[in-house]
Amino acid sequence: MAQLPRLPLLPLSLARVQGRTLAKFCFSLLFLGGLLVGGWWWYFDSLPRPLFAKTHAQILLDRQGRLLSAHIADDGQWRFPAIEKVPDKFTIALTQFEDRRFQNHSGVDFLALIRATYDNLRQQRIVSGASTLSMQVIRLARGNPPRTLPEKIVEMFRAWRLESLYSKPEILQLYASHAPFGGNVVGLEAAAWRYFARDPEQLSWAEHALLAVLPNNPALIHPGRNRTQLLQKRNRLLARLYTVQVLSKLDYDLAMAEPLPEAPHLLPRLAPHLLDTLAASYPQGERFQTTIDANLQQQLVTLAQRTGDQLALEGIQNLAILVLDNHSLATLAYIGNRPDRDYRAELGHAIDLIQRPRSSGSTLKPLLFADMLEQGMLLPDSLIADVPVNYTGFTPQNFNRQYHGAVSAREALARSLNIPFVNLLSLRGVDPFLMYLRQMGFQHLQRSARHYGLSLVLGGAETSLWELTVAYANLAHLAQTSTIKQAYWQQGRRLQTEIADSGLIATLSKATAWLTLDSLLDLARPGDEGYWDKFSSSRKVAWKTGTSYGQRDAWAIGTTPDYTVGVWVGNANGEGRASLTGTQTAAPILFNTFNFLPLGRAWFSSPEAQLTEVNICRNDGYLSNGFCQTKRVKIPLGSHFSRMTPYHQRIYLDASQQWRVNSECESISKMQARDWFVLPPDQAYYYKQYHADYQPLPPWRPDCVADLGHQQEALSVVYPQEATQVYLPRELDGKLGEVIFRAVPTHPEALLYWHLDNQFLGTTQSFHQMAVQPAAGKHRLAVVDESGQRIERQFEVLVHEDKSQ
């Protein structure tokens, strides 16, 4: 077998050279790869993302940045959101203490590093560090890991990267926001409030110096220990500031004389309910800059605390106060509930009752008044019936259970009479009124008009103090809005970033808003007996109260040209109290609140360009038909009010002026014409009890009666009305009570005959009332006068069951 030829072997020296070349090449590849990996890490992964992942406290600030309230962070730390600006004093004090060449290095101070290395080698232990502020920010971001040499190297590389991404002011901001200041206090802003109860910008040189040295050893702040060491560190820094001529001799002496703080202060709790509400609305929010006036808020917290303690003695546990600026709809004060640092859950102290829906009581009446003025269906002086009425089973009652026969719309508003406003809502219609309220911003009115019915204007719907106060503020805003621009409904503002304009066109004119507010001036203030306006120092306030069914809610809303104040008083659990009324409970708080507000303008200017004058009858407020004394009043320019008076007529009397006559029984030459104010019999029955000057129509002369026929006035039954349900209670002795039927003839002296279910009951004269004890069930009442006129009413009797048997 033939052998293959052998290749010649390379010289040994050449093989060694090639091996070294390959090794260098591999080492170069590894080195470049390391550089690439290190560069990739340094550029993309050396800094944590995000740099600080800890949760923050939620803080509430007033319009000038003053702290109002705060929620602690989820991990139990008072870690405020990142501070927006580091005070100059703190910047100077911190850099002089921690990093004097901070403005000149790029994350690592090599001079400080050389000095620290020399000192540590000489002492054979760590006596000095060389961490810059940038390196300390990295350390804070990494959760304060153990201080080892590898960790220090990592901090140096990451500090370089930090300096390439952030400016010097931003790095200072990161440090000031995340440095530890002892206990569970993190960040400069939280420390300033905890130790000095002030904003960082308001701290002195001594206080800033203390906070500058504290993160270096935060345990020194513990009250009662280490105070000497802490004082020495602060004073050394102050001396340094004096040496470098940052402090004058006077400033230095004053700073050295300042004592150390004592125990940490409790953080302010001036508006905890507002913070709760905003935190629920904006879960990601951390720093809420509100429109609140901190000084006013503090004053009203004191008022609410004092008043709340008094009301608690009566079993009334909760209250709320809201103040709005009418020009910007900004919230100036927000007391969501009775102030109490130790909330009692069973009393509902933690609930924000400004936002909680409650029965509106009578507070919607001015809004119905304004709506009907705008629609041309009403004038402030128009008479409205105030007599017993029944609407398909709904029988409204006035608060005092009295009837006035007929009252002007303005008076009905001032007295907050229920029956006239139910009659007005029946005329207006529940559907259009409900639509108008929703446009104004009443978001809790979500059910149908059929569900609410006519009780809508008496508290049959729920609304919040926020919605009501904003609605009244809208009236004040409209009343002084320029007529050149289109008016829009405004939204209440709590945050400075919120806008007031809702974009919805206002459905009321400036003139209507002004007339409505002017009508609300007529209410007599509690305890003043109507004489408050005799004092020149008393400001004009258009205001309205409300009390819900069962006396569960007491409301008072008032407005001036500049401010609107809303007050709610009651129990969060809905428990009623006999003493709980809008006038007696909520109104005093309303006027006490106004006492804390600047006087401002005296009253709204009359919008003459949007008003016109008409002649109305002096007695009833309707347009004249020529048979009444008139007066001129101002109404909105766009009003289409056209209703002629139904209550004035021309009658003819004989020569004696005692008898009514007509051309059938008296010659025209002997008849004397008179203009007469005549109300329907049921209205006249009650009206004359309050108006002694009311004169009923003179009787017809006997020889004229036979010729009247259908012209004779009808009989009127005051109670019961058609389809009324009569409640027949049991007395204390267990016996059934009686019900009083009332009727009104044209002439009180007439003789009336009463029948119940075709059974004769008796007769009445002068005082036409009949006490009856009908059985449970449906009945028919018939009343007949001397001339044979008859009127009937169907009703149903409900009997209270005797549960004792």
Tab-separated table of N, CA and C in Angstrom, residues 255-326:
chain	number	residue	atom	x	y	z
A	255	ALA	N	-30.931	82.827	63.058
A	255	ALA	CA	-31.089	81.410	62.733
A	255	ALA	C	-30.549	80.530	63.856
A	256	MET	N	-29.425	80.902	64.419
A	256	MET	CA	-28.845	80.115	65.507
A	256	MET	C	-29.740	80.114	66.748
A	257	ALA	N	-30.543	81.148	66.905
A	257	ALA	CA	-31.404	81.255	68.092
A	257	ALA	C	-32.687	80.451	67.960
A	258	GLU	N	-33.002	80.001	66.765
A	258	GLU	CA	-34.247	79.251	66.577
A	258	GLU	C	-34.141	77.868	67.203
A	259	PRO	N	-35.182	77.435	67.929
A	259	PRO	CA	-35.161	76.101	68.542
A	259	PRO	C	-35.484	75.018	67.517
A	260	LEU	N	-35.219	73.786	67.890
A	260	LEU	CA	-35.603	72.649	67.061
A	260	LEU	C	-37.109	72.400	67.199
A	261	PRO	N	-37.729	71.791	66.214
A	261	PRO	CA	-39.156	71.490	66.328
A	261	PRO	C	-39.414	70.419	67.379
A	262	GLU	N	-40.600	70.458	67.940
A	262	GLU	CA	-40.995	69.447	68.919
A	262	GLU	C	-41.612	68.254	68.175
A	263	ALA	N	-42.638	67.640	68.745
A	263	ALA	CA	-43.267	66.486	68.119
A	263	ALA	C	-43.874	66.882	66.773
A	264	PRO	N	-43.912	65.972	65.816
A	264	PRO	CA	-44.486	66.298	64.504
A	264	PRO	C	-45.933	66.779	64.616
A	265	HIS	N	-46.286	67.720	63.752
A	265	HIS	CA	-47.637	68.250	63.716
A	265	HIS	C	-48.562	67.293	62.955
A	266	LEU	N	-49.823	67.296	63.339
A	266	LEU	CA	-50.826	66.608	62.529
A	266	LEU	C	-51.033	67.396	61.247
A	267	LEU	N	-51.198	66.714	60.142
A	267	LEU	CA	-51.435	67.410	58.882
A	267	LEU	C	-52.818	68.033	58.883
A	268	PRO	N	-53.005	69.145	58.187
A	268	PRO	CA	-54.316	69.819	58.178
A	268	PRO	C	-55.428	68.887	57.685
A	269	ARG	N	-56.616	69.082	58.247
A	269	ARG	CA	-57.812	68.355	57.804
A	269	ARG	C	-58.941	69.372	57.614
A	270	LEU	N	-58.670	70.365	56.771
A	270	LEU	CA	-59.641	71.432	56.569
A	270	LEU	C	-60.735	71.049	55.567
A	271	ALA	N	-60.448	70.137	54.662
A	271	ALA	CA	-61.462	69.742	53.669
A	271	ALA	C	-61.335	68.260	53.335
A	272	PRO	N	-61.465	67.380	54.344
A	272	PRO	CA	-61.271	65.942	54.088
A	272	PRO	C	-62.325	65.353	53.164
A	273	HIS	N	-63.550	65.865	53.235
A	273	HIS	CA	-64.612	65.298	52.400
A	273	HIS	C	-64.413	65.666	50.929
A	274	LEU	N	-63.928	66.864	50.673
A	274	LEU	CA	-63.652	67.246	49.297
A	274	LEU	C	-62.534	66.378	48.728
A	275	LEU	N	-61.506	66.105	49.530
A	275	LEU	CA	-60.420	65.245	49.069
A	275	LEU	C	-60.941	63.844	48.778
A	276	ASP	N	-61.807	63.317	49.644
A	276	ASP	CA	-62.389	61.991	49.408
A	276	ASP	C	-63.142	61.965	48.084
A	277	THR	N	-63.938	63.005	47.834
A	277	THR	CA	-64.748	63.057	46.615
A	277	THR	C	-63.874	63.164	45.376
A	278	LEU	N	-62.852	64.029	45.422
A	278	LEU	CA	-61.975	64.190	44.265
A	278	LEU	C	-61.144	62.932	44.027
A	279	ALA	N	-60.707	62.287	45.106
A	279	ALA	CA	-59.925	61.063	44.954
A	279	ALA	C	-60.762	59.963	44.316
A	280	ALA	N	-62.060	59.922	44.648
A	280	ALA	CA	-62.947	58.928	44.035
A	280	ALA	C	-63.210	59.263	42.570
A	281	SER	N	-63.285	60.555	42.252
A	281	SER	CA	-63.544	60.973	40.869
A	281	SER	C	-62.299	60.851	39.993
A	282	TYR	N	-61.120	61.093	40.588
A	282	TYR	CA	-59.857	61.039	39.839
A	282	TYR	C	-58.888	60.113	40.586
A	283	PRO	N	-59.062	58.792	40.445
A	283	PRO	CA	-58.238	57.854	41.233
A	283	PRO	C	-56.743	58.011	41.002
A	284	GLN	N	-56.344	58.449	39.822
A	284	GLN	CA	-54.918	58.610	39.519
A	284	GLN	C	-54.377	59.967	39.957
A	285	GLY	N	-55.245	60.835	40.420
A	285	GLY	CA	-54.804	62.168	40.832
A	285	GLY	C	-54.021	62.119	42.128
A	286	GLU	N	-53.023	62.980	42.258
A	286	GLU	CA	-52.185	63.026	43.457
A	286	GLU	C	-52.157	64.412	44.088
A	287	ARG	N	-52.102	65.445	43.276
A	287	ARG	CA	-52.035	66.820	43.778
A	287	ARG	C	-53.233	67.573	43.209
A	288	PHE	N	-54.205	67.871	44.075
A	288	PHE	CA	-55.432	68.536	43.637
A	288	PHE	C	-55.351	70.021	43.999
A	289	GLN	N	-55.161	70.842	42.997
A	289	GLN	CA	-55.100	72.295	43.200
A	289	GLN	C	-56.510	72.844	43.059
A	290	THR	N	-57.124	73.213	44.168
A	290	THR	CA	-58.524	73.621	44.172
A	290	THR	C	-58.668	75.135	44.102
A	291	THR	N	-59.920	75.582	44.083
A	291	THR	CA	-60.238	77.011	44.103
A	291	THR	C	-60.601	77.484	45.512
A	292	ILE	N	-60.390	76.632	46.510
A	292	ILE	CA	-60.778	76.939	47.891
A	292	ILE	C	-59.948	78.097	48.450
A	293	ASP	N	-60.597	78.936	49.242
A	293	ASP	CA	-59.923	79.980	50.014
A	293	ASP	C	-59.652	79.402	51.409
A	294	ALA	N	-58.384	79.130	51.717
A	294	ALA	CA	-58.048	78.430	52.964
A	294	ALA	C	-58.500	79.202	54.198
A	295	ASN	N	-58.389	80.526	54.185
A	295	ASN	CA	-58.797	81.310	55.355
A	295	ASN	C	-60.298	81.187	55.599
A	296	LEU	N	-61.092	81.317	54.533
A	296	LEU	CA	-62.537	81.159	54.671
A	296	LEU	C	-62.881	79.731	55.095
A	297	GLN	N	-62.192	78.749	54.517
A	297	GLN	CA	-62.437	77.354	54.872
A	297	GLN	C	-62.196	77.136	56.365
A	298	GLN	N	-61.113	77.695	56.890
A	298	GLN	CA	-60.802	77.542	58.305
A	298	GLN	C	-61.882	78.172	59.184
A	299	GLN	N	-62.359	79.349	58.796
A	299	GLN	CA	-63.401	80.018	59.574
A	299	GLN	C	-64.695	79.208	59.587
A	300	LEU	N	-65.042	78.632	58.435
A	300	LEU	CA	-66.297	77.870	58.365
A	300	LEU	C	-66.163	76.505	59.034
A	301	VAL	N	-64.960	75.948	59.063
A	301	VAL	CA	-64.755	74.719	59.828
A	301	VAL	C	-65.042	74.981	61.311
A	302	THR	N	-64.556	76.114	61.799
A	302	THR	CA	-64.818	76.475	63.196
A	302	THR	C	-66.309	76.700	63.423
A	303	LEU	N	-66.964	77.408	62.506
A	303	LEU	CA	-68.408	77.629	62.617
A	303	LEU	C	-69.160	76.300	62.601
A	304	ALA	N	-68.800	75.413	61.683
A	304	ALA	CA	-69.487	74.131	61.576
A	304	ALA	C	-69.254	73.266	62.814
A	305	GLN	N	-68.043	73.335	63.361
A	305	GLN	CA	-67.748	72.561	64.565
A	305	GLN	C	-68.582	73.052	65.739
A	306	ARG	N	-68.619	74.367	65.916
A	306	ARG	CA	-69.371	74.935	67.029
A	306	ARG	C	-70.871	74.676	66.873
A	307	THR	N	-71.393	74.918	65.674
A	307	THR	CA	-72.817	74.702	65.433
A	307	THR	C	-73.168	73.227	65.501
A	308	GLY	N	-72.285	72.371	64.969
A	308	GLY	CA	-72.534	70.942	65.000
A	308	GLY	C	-72.634	70.403	66.413
A	309	ASP	N	-71.798	70.905	67.304
A	309	ASP	CA	-71.869	70.474	68.704
A	309	ASP	C	-73.205	70.856	69.328
A	310	GLN	N	-73.706	72.033	68.990
A	310	GLN	CA	-75.006	72.462	69.535
A	310	GLN	C	-76.140	71.627	68.977
A	311	LEU	N	-76.106	71.361	67.675
A	311	LEU	CA	-77.175	70.580	67.051
A	311	LEU	C	-77.164	69.147	67.535
A	312	ALA	N	-75.990	68.620	67.874
A	312	ALA	CA	-75.903	67.235	68.352
A	312	ALA	C	-76.695	67.048	69.636
A	313	LEU	N	-76.817	68.096	70.421
A	313	LEU	CA	-77.614	68.016	71.648
A	313	LEU	C	-79.094	67.808	71.340
A	314	GLU	N	-79.521	68.171	70.118
A	314	GLU	CA	-80.908	67.991	69.702
A	314	GLU	C	-81.092	66.725	68.863
A	315	GLY	N	-80.042	65.920	68.767
A	315	GLY	CA	-80.132	64.701	67.982
A	315	GLY	C	-79.919	64.915	66.496
A	316	ILE	N	-79.341	66.064	66.118
A	316	ILE	CA	-79.049	66.372	64.713
A	316	ILE	C	-77.536	66.289	64.539
A	317	GLN	N	-77.069	65.310	63.776
A	317	GLN	CA	-75.660	64.964	63.789
A	317	GLN	C	-74.840	65.490	62.616
A	318	ASN	N	-75.495	65.927	61.551
A	318	ASN	CA	-74.728	66.240	60.336
A	318	ASN	C	-75.128	67.590	59.755
A	319	LEU	N	-74.191	68.218	59.071
A	319	LEU	CA	-74.462	69.462	58.349
A	319	LEU	C	-73.442	69.605	57.234
A	320	ALA	N	-73.744	70.486	56.293
A	320	ALA	CA	-72.828	70.749	55.176
A	320	ALA	C	-72.988	72.204	54.757
A	321	ILE	N	-71.872	72.835	54.357
A	321	ILE	CA	-71.865	74.235	53.919
A	321	ILE	C	-71.049	74.330	52.633
A	322	LEU	N	-71.587	75.057	51.660
A	322	LEU	CA	-70.897	75.254	50.388
A	322	LEU	C	-70.964	76.731	50.016
A	323	VAL	N	-69.844	77.308	49.592
A	323	VAL	CA	-69.777	78.708	49.165
A	323	VAL	C	-69.196	78.755	47.758
A	324	LEU	N	-69.916	79.427	46.837
A	324	LEU	CA	-69.469	79.566	45.458
A	324	LEU	C	-69.284	81.038	45.098
A	325	ASP	N	-68.335	81.300	44.229
A	325	ASP	CA	-68.144	82.622	43.638
A	325	ASP	C	-69.065	82.713	42.424
A	326	ASN	N	-69.982	83.687	42.423
A	326	ASN	CA	-70.967	83.768	41.343
A	326	ASN	C	-70.374	84.168	39.993
